[in-house]
Structures are given as C-alpha cells and as structure tokens.
XYZ file of C-alpha atoms in Angstrom:
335
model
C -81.922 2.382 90.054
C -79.238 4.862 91.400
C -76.744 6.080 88.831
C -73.129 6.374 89.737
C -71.414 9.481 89.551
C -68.056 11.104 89.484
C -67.707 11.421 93.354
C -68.675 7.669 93.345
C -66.646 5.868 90.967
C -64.966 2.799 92.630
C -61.519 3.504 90.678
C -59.745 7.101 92.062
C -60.273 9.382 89.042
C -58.518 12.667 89.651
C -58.586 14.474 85.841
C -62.144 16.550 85.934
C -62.090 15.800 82.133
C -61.566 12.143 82.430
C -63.976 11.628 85.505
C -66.576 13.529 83.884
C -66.394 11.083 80.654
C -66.632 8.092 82.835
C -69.202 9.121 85.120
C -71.334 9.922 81.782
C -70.931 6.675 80.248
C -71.428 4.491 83.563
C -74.536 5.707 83.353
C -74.855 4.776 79.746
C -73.913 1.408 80.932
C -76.839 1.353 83.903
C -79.473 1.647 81.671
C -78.448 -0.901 79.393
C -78.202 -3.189 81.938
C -81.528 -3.017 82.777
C -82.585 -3.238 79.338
C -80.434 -6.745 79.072
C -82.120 -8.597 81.951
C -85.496 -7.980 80.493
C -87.514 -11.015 80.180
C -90.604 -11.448 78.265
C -92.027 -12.615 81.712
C -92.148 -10.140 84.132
C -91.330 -12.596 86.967
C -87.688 -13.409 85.301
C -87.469 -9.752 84.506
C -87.891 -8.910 88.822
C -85.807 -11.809 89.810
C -82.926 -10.392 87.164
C -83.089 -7.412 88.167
C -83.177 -7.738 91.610
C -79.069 -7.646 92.862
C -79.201 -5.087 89.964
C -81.587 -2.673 92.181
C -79.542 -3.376 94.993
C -76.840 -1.431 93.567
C -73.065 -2.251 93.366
C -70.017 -0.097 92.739
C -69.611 -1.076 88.920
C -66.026 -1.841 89.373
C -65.782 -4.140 86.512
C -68.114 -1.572 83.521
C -65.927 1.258 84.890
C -63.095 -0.994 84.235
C -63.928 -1.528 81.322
C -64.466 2.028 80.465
C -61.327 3.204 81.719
C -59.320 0.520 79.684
C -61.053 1.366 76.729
C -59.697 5.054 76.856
C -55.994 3.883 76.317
C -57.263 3.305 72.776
C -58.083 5.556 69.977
C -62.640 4.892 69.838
C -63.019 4.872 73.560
C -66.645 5.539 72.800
C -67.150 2.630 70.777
C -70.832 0.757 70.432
C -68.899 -2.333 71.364
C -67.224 -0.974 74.810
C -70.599 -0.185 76.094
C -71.761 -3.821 75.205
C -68.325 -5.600 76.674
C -69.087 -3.388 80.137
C -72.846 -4.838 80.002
C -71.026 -8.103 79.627
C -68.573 -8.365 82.464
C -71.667 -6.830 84.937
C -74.238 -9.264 84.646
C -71.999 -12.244 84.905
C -70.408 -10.967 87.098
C -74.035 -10.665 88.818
C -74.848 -13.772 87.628
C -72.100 -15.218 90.076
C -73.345 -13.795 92.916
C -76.875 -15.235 92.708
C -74.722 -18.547 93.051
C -72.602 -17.397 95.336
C -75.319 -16.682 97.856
C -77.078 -20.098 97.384
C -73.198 -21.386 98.256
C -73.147 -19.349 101.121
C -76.414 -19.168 102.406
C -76.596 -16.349 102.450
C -79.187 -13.924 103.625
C -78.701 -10.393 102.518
C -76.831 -9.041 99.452
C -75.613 -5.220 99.426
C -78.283 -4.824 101.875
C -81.111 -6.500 100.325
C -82.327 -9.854 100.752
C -80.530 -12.376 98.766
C -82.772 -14.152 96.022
C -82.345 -17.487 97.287
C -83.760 -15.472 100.842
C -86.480 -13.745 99.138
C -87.395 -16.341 96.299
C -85.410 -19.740 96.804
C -82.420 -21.258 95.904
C -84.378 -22.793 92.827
C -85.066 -19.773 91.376
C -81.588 -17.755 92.316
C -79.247 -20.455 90.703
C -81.707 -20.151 87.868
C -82.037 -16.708 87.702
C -77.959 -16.470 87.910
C -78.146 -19.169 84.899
C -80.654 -16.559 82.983
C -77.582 -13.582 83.434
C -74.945 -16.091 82.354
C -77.594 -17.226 79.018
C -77.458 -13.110 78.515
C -74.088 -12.418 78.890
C -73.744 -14.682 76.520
C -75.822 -13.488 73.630
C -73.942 -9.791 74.362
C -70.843 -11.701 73.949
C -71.797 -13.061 70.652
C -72.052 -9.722 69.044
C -68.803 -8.501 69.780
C -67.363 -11.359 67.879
C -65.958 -15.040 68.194
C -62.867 -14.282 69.487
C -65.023 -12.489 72.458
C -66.913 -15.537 73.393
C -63.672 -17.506 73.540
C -62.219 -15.278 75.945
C -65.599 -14.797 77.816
C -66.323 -18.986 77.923
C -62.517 -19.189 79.173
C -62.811 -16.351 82.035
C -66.219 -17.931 82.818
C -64.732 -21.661 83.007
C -61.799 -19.846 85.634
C -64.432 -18.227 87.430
C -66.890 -21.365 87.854
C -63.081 -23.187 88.946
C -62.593 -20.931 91.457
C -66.337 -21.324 93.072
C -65.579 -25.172 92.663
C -62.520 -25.101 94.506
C -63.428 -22.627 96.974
C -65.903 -25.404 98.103
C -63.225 -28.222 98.582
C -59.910 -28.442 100.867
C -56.153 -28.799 99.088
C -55.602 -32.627 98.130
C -52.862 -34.603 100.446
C -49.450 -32.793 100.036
C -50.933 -29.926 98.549
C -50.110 -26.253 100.099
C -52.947 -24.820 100.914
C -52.039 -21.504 100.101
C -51.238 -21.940 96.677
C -54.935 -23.479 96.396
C -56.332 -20.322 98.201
C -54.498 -17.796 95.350
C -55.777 -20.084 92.920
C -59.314 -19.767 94.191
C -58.966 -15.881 94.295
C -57.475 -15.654 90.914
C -60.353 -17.899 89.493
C -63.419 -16.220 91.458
C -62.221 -12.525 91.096
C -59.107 -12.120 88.943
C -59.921 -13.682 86.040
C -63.183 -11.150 85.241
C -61.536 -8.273 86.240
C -58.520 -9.085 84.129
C -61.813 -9.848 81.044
C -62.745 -6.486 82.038
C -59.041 -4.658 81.496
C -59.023 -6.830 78.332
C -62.431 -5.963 76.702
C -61.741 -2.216 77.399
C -58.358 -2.288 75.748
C -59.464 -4.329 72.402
C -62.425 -2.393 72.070
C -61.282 0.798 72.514
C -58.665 0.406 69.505
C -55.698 -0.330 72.024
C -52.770 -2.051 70.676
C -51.820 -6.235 71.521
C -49.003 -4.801 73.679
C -51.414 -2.479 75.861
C -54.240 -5.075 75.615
C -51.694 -7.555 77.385
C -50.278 -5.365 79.779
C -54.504 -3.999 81.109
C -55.359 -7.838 81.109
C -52.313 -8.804 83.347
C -52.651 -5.456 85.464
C -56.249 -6.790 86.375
C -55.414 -9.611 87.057
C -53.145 -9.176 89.691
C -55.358 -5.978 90.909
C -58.107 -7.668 91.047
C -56.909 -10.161 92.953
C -54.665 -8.246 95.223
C -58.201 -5.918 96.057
C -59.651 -9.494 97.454
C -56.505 -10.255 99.378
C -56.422 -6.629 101.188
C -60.464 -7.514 102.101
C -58.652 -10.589 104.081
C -56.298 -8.560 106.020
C -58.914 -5.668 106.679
C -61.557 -8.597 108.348
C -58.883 -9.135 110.812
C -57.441 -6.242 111.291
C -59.806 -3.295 111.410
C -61.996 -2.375 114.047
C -65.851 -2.239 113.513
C -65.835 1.389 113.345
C -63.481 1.599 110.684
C -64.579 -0.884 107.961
C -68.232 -1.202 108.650
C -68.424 -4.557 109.194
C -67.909 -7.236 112.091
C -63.931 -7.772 112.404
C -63.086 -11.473 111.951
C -66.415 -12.725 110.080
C -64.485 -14.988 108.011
C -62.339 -16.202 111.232
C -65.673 -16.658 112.758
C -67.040 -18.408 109.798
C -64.042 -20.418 109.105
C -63.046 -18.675 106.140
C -59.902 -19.525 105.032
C -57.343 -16.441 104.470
C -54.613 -14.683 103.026
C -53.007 -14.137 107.237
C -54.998 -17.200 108.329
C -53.142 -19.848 105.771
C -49.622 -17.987 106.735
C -50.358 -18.013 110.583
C -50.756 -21.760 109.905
C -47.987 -22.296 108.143
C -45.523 -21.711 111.189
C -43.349 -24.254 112.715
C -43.086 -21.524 115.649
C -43.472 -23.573 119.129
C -44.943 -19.984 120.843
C -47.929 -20.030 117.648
C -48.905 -23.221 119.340
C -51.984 -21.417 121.068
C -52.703 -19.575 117.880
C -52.785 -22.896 115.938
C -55.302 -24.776 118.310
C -57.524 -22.274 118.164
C -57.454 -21.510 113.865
C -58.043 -25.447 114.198
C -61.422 -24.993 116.556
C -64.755 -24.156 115.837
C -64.506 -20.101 116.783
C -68.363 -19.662 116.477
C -67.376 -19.408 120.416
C -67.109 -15.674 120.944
C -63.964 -16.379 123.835
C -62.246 -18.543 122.021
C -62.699 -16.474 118.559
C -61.974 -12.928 120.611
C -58.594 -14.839 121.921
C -57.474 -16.123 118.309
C -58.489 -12.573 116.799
C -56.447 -10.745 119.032
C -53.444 -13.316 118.542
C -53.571 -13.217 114.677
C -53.705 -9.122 114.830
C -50.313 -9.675 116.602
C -48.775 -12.205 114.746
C -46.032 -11.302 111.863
C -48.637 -13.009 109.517
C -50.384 -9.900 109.253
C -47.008 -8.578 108.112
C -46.404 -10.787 105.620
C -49.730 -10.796 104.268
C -49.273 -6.630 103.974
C -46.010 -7.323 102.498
C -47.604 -9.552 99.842
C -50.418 -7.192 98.752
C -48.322 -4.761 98.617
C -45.820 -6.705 96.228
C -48.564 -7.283 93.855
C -49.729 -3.862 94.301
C -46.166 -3.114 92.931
C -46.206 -5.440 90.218
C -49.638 -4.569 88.671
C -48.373 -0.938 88.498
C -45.222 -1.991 86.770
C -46.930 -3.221 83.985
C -48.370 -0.048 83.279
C -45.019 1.186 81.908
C -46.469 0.508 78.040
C -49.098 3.205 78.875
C -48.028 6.721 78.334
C -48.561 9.384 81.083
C -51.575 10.960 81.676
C -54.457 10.301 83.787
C -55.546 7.010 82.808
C -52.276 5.451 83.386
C -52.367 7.759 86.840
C -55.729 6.450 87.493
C -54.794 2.745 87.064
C -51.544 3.320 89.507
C -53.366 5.160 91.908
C -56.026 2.116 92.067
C -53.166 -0.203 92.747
C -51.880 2.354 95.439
C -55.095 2.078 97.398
C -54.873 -2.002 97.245
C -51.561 -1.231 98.862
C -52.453 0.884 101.151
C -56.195 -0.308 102.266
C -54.163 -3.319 103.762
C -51.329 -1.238 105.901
C-alpha cells in the first residue's frame, strides 16, 4: 500500500493549506479501505484487495474530499465513509470490467480474472459491490437510494457498452450515454456525497453533482482524443489501441458520421478489421488529420466550459479554483 500525497493528488491543488488537508485525509481514506475489504477468509480478503495494492489515483475519495470542503464539517465521520464508498465500487467495476475485456494486466498488475479466473474476479467485484453497500447503509436511506441509482447507471453503461445502437439509432448519442453511465454517473455520486456530507447547501450539492458529471465524463472523452492523437512518447501508451481494438470513439463516431466523398478511404478502413498494422498505421494517420479531431477538441472543451460554469454558486477560494482548474486540464489534455 502506497499512500498518496500532496504532489500526487489527481485533482490540481494549488493552496498549501488546502493540499495539505487533502493529502492528510486521502490517507485516512487508504487505510480504511483496506480495513473494508477484509474478509473473514483470507483468500476473499487477497482477492479484494488485490486492484487495491495495485494502486490507483483516488480520483473519486479525493473527490469526495474536496466536495466536502464547500461545506461547513468537511471532516465529518460520514465523508470519510462516502469516499470508502465511491472507491471500492468503483473497484468493484473494474474486476468486471477486465473479465469484459479480457483483460490481462490492471495498473500494471495482473488482472484477477489473469491471476485467479474470471469466476473468482466477477465474484470478488460482487464482494466490493456487497461492501459498498453495507458503508452505504450507514450514511442513511437516502444514501443507498442515490448509491443503488448511480450503481444501476453504471451497470447500464457496461451493458450498453457491450451492444451496438438499435436500427435508426445515432450512434453517438449511444456512445455519450455509455460514458455518462460507466464514468459520469460515480464521479457525479462522488461530487454529491462530498457536498451533503460536508454540510453543503441543496443549491451547492446540485451544482458539485452536475459539475461531475459532465467532468467526469468530459476526462473519458479527452482519453479518446489523446489514443489517437499523441505519440507514444508523450502519453505512455500505444497510440490508437482502441482504433486497433475497435473501440468505438469520441473522433472515431464523428469521422464516421461524414457524408464527405474525400473521407471515403477513411471510412473503409474505420469499417475493417485494423488488427493489420498497414492498414491501422494508414487510418491512424488519416483520423489525426481529419477535422474530427477538431470537433471532438471543440466538444471537450465545451463541456470543460460548462462544468466550470456551474461552479458560479461556489464562492472564491481555492476549492472553487481547484474544481475550475480540474476542468481546465480536461480542456486542455485534449488540445
């Protein structure tokens, strides 16, 4: 287990005071964590713990955290439990997710359904859900009806994810409903819990949930454009894996959507199996040229711009700087 600290928070925290009180209470929330996926068998307790040990930027607990400090008990018993919440099911959804995708390796590990099987990672997944649950229930019924409705979008958006748009549907739409399902709807749990439990008003409670929302899913969107757009070097990782993979995408779905006789090319090849490194090195180089990628930058960066506007209920200071500047680097991580 690795602690986060200041220098390491995944939200841009520029107040000393402020990243300090963060940094001091992620790590609050890491050891709790570890304490919730205890089993009274010590074979559930390794398999629970295992994308845990692995690590993870704690997006959604620091979420939480920073939400919770536009309210008047920041510190409050119950914002410690709601970040515990969102971060193991939010782990809990990636032991699925990797018996979806076949996965291999998670954060650099090997996946549970690699190391164990896919038996025991959906069941292990189901264990953090069961847990999540119980958390839930101590904050309160009105907590486990927003948790059972964020966790009904977020098992949506794995279903759909999994199936093509039905006959006259667009198939973008279907993809932003997918995102907003699979990654939106926690983070926008997380905002929420934060708020509520750290004494915020209905008004700022609102305005956090809406903000992560569109964040959240505006963050997953900018990973599209980045898979075609940077270079190896840049990113860390293999430019066009989802191309490769046949990923649908943010720049993908709009590349496909033109009526443009000169995107014929283009179009024939999205269409083909690009497992073919030609034939995927040909459509990769197309798409980075295409005025997709513009409009997909254009896009992020309009939601970017909405999320912040929300914001406005906040007063200044450095949480409401801290939540803009997030939304700045959704913006900009996609230009």
């Amino acid at each position: 287990m690795s602690p986060q600290h200041g220098s390491n928070l995944a939200l841009p925290v520029t107040d000393p005071a402020l990243e300090a009180r963060l940094s001091e209470r992620l790590i609050e929330v890491e050891k709790a964590l570890y304490g919730h996926v205890q089993s009274r068998f010590p074979y559930v307790t390794e398999a629970a713990s295992h994308l845990l040990d692995a690590g993870g930027k704690r997006f959604r607990p620091l979420l939480v955290l920073l939400a919770a400090e536009a309210g008047e008990h920041p510190t409050a018993d119950e914002v410690l439990t709601a970040a515990c919440v969102v971060e193991i099911t939010h782990v809990g959804s990636l032991y699925h997710d990797d018996v979806m995708d076949e996965a291999a390796l998670r954060r650099g590990a090997d996946s549970a359904n690699a190391r164990w099987d896919n038996h025991v990672a959906i069941l292990t997944g189901d264990f953090l859900f069961a847990r999540s649950s119980e958390l839930t229930a101590t904050l309160g019924a009105d907590a486990v009806r927003i948790q059972a409705e964020t966790f009904t979008r977020l098992v949506e958006g794995q279903i759909l994810e999994t199936v093509k748009p039905g006959p006259g549907a667009d198939p973008l739409a279907h993809y932003l409903d997918v995102v907003a399902g699979k990654t939106g709807s926690l983070i926008a749990t997380s905002a929420r819990y934060g708020a509520r439990f750290g004494g915020a008003g209905p008004e700022i409670e609102e305005a956090l949930a809406a903000y992560g929302e569109i964040v959240g899913s505006a963050f997953q969107l900018s990973d599209d454009i980045l898979d075609i757009a940077s270079e190896s070097a840049e990113s860390g990782k293999t430019p066009g894996t989802d191309l490769r993979e046949g990923v649908p995408t943010l720049p993908v779905l709009m590349a496909q959507a033109s009526t443009d006789p000169e995107d014929a090319r283009l179009l024939e090849l999205l269409a083909a199996d690009l497992t073919d490194d030609d034939r995927h090195a040909e459509a990769l180089d197309l798409l980075r040229k295409h005025p997709a990628m513009d409009e997909a930058r254009a896009y992020v960066i309009a939601r970017a711009e909405e999320a912040k506007a929300l914001l406005v209920v906040l007063p200044d200071g450095p949480v409401r700087t801290a939540l803009e500047s997030f939304a700045d680097v959704v913006a900009v991580r996609s230009v």
